[in-house]
GROMACS .gro file of C-alpha atoms in nm:
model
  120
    1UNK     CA    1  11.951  10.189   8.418
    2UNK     CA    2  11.673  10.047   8.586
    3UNK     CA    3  11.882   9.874   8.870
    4UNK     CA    4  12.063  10.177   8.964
    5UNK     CA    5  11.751  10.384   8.998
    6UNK     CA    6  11.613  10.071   9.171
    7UNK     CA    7  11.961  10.094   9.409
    8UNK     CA    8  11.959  10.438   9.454
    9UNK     CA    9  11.616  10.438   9.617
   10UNK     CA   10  11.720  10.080   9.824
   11UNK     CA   11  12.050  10.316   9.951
   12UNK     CA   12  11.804  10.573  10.075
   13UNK     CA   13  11.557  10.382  10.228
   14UNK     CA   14  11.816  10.124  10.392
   15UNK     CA   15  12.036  10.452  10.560
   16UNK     CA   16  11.709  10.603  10.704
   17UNK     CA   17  11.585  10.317  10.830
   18UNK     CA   18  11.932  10.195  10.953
   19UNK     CA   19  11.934  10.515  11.160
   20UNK     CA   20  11.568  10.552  11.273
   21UNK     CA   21  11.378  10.231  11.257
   22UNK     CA   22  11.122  10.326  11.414
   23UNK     CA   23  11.036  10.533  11.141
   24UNK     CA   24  10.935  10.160  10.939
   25UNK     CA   25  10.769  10.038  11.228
   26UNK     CA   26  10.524  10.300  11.248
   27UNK     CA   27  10.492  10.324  10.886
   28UNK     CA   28  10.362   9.932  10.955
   29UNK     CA   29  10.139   9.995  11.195
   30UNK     CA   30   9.974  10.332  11.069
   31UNK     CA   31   9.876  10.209  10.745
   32UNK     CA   32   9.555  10.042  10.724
   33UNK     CA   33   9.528   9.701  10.562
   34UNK     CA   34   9.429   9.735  10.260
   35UNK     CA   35   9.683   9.973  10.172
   36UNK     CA   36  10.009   9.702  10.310
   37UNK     CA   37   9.825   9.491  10.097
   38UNK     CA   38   9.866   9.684   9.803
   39UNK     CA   39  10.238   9.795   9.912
   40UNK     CA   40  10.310   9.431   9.959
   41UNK     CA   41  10.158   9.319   9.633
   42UNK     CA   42  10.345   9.566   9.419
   43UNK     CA   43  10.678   9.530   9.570
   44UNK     CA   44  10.671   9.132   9.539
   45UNK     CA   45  10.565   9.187   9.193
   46UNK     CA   46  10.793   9.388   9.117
   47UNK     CA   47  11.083   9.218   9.245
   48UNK     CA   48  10.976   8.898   9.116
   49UNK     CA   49  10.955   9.050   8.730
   50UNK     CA   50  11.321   9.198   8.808
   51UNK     CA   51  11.447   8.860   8.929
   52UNK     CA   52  11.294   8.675   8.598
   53UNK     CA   53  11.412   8.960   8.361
   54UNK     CA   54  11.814   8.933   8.538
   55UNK     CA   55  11.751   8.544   8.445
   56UNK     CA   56  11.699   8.613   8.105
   57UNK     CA   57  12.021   8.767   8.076
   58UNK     CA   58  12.241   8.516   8.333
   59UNK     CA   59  12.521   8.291   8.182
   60UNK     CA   60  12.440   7.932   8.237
   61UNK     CA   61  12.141   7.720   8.253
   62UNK     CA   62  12.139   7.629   8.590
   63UNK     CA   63  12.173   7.973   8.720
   64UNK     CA   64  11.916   8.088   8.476
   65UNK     CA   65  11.668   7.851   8.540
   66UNK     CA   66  11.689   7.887   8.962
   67UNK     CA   67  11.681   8.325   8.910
   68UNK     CA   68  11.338   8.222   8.716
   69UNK     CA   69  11.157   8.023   8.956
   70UNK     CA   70  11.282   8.227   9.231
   71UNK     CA   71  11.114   8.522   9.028
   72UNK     CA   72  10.817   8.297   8.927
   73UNK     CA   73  10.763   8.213   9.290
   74UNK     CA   74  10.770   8.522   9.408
   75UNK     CA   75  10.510   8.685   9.192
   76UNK     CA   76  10.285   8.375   9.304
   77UNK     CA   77  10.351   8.470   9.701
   78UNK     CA   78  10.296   8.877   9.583
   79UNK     CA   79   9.928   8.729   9.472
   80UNK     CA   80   9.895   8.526   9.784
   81UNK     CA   81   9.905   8.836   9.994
   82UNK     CA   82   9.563   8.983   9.851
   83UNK     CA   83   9.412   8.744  10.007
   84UNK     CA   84   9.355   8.905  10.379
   85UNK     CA   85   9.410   8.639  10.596
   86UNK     CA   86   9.750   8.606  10.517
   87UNK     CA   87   9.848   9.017  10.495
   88UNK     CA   88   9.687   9.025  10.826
   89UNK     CA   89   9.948   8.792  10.963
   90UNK     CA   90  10.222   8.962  10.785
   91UNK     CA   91  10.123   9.276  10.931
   92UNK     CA   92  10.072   9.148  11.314
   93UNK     CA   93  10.425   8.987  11.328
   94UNK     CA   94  10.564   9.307  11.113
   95UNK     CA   95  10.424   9.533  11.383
   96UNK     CA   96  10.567   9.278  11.684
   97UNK     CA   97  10.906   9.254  11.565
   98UNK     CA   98  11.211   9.461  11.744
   99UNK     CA   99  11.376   9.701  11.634
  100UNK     CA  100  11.692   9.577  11.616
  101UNK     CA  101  11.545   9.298  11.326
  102UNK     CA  102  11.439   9.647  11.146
  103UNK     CA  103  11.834   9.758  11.155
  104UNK     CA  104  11.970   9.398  11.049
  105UNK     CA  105  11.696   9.431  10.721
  106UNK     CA  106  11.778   9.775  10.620
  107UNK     CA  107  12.165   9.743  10.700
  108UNK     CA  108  12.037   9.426  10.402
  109UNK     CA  109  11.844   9.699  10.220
  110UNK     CA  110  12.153   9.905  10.198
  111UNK     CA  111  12.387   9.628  10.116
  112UNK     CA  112  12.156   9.514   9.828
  113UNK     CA  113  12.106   9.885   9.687
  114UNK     CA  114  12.528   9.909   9.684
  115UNK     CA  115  12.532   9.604   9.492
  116UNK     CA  116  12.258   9.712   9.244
  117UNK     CA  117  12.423  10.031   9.189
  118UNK     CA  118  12.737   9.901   9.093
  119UNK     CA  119  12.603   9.701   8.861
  120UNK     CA  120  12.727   9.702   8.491
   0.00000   0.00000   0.00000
């Protein structure tokens, strides 16, 4: 249940920003610091705690054990970015990149919340 919520919102997000990404780009550069921070903290979290809890029910050992440390390593990078060194850097090239890289990742942010949402 959780995925198709989870793909429902990545459908939403990944057509609006498909059709107005400038709408993401501001969002980047409005938003003070501290605040990305905590965005980008959560979301890596998050996604990290979904990718080891699909592991845990993936057929096969090897594909089990590379969907955990891919989860694993990603909840270690979502602590990384309270430090504010590195969100700083995150947020200068998020705020420099063109647009059209901001269609290519939520035409991927659409794609992703299809295949979520068909999900058994």
């Amino acid at each position: 249940m959780l995925h198709k919520l989870l793909g429902f919102f990545l459908i939403i997000f990944g057509g609006i920003w498909s059709i107005k990404p400038t709408l993401l780009q501001r969002f980047i550069q409005k938003k003070s610091l501290k605040k990305i921070r905590r965005i980008l903290f959560w979301l890596l979290l998050f996604f990290g705690a979904y990718c080891v809890s699909i592991a845990i029910s993936l057929k096969g050992l090897v594909s089990k054990f590379g969907v955990f440390l891919l989860g694993i390593f990603i909840i270690i990078r979502g602590f990384s970015f309270l430090k504010a060194k590195i969100s700083e850097k995150v947020v200068q090239k998020l705020s420099a990149v063109p647009l059209s890289r901001f269609r290519i990742f939520a035409c991927l942010l659409l794609c992703m919340g299809v295949v979520l949402f068909k999900m058994n």
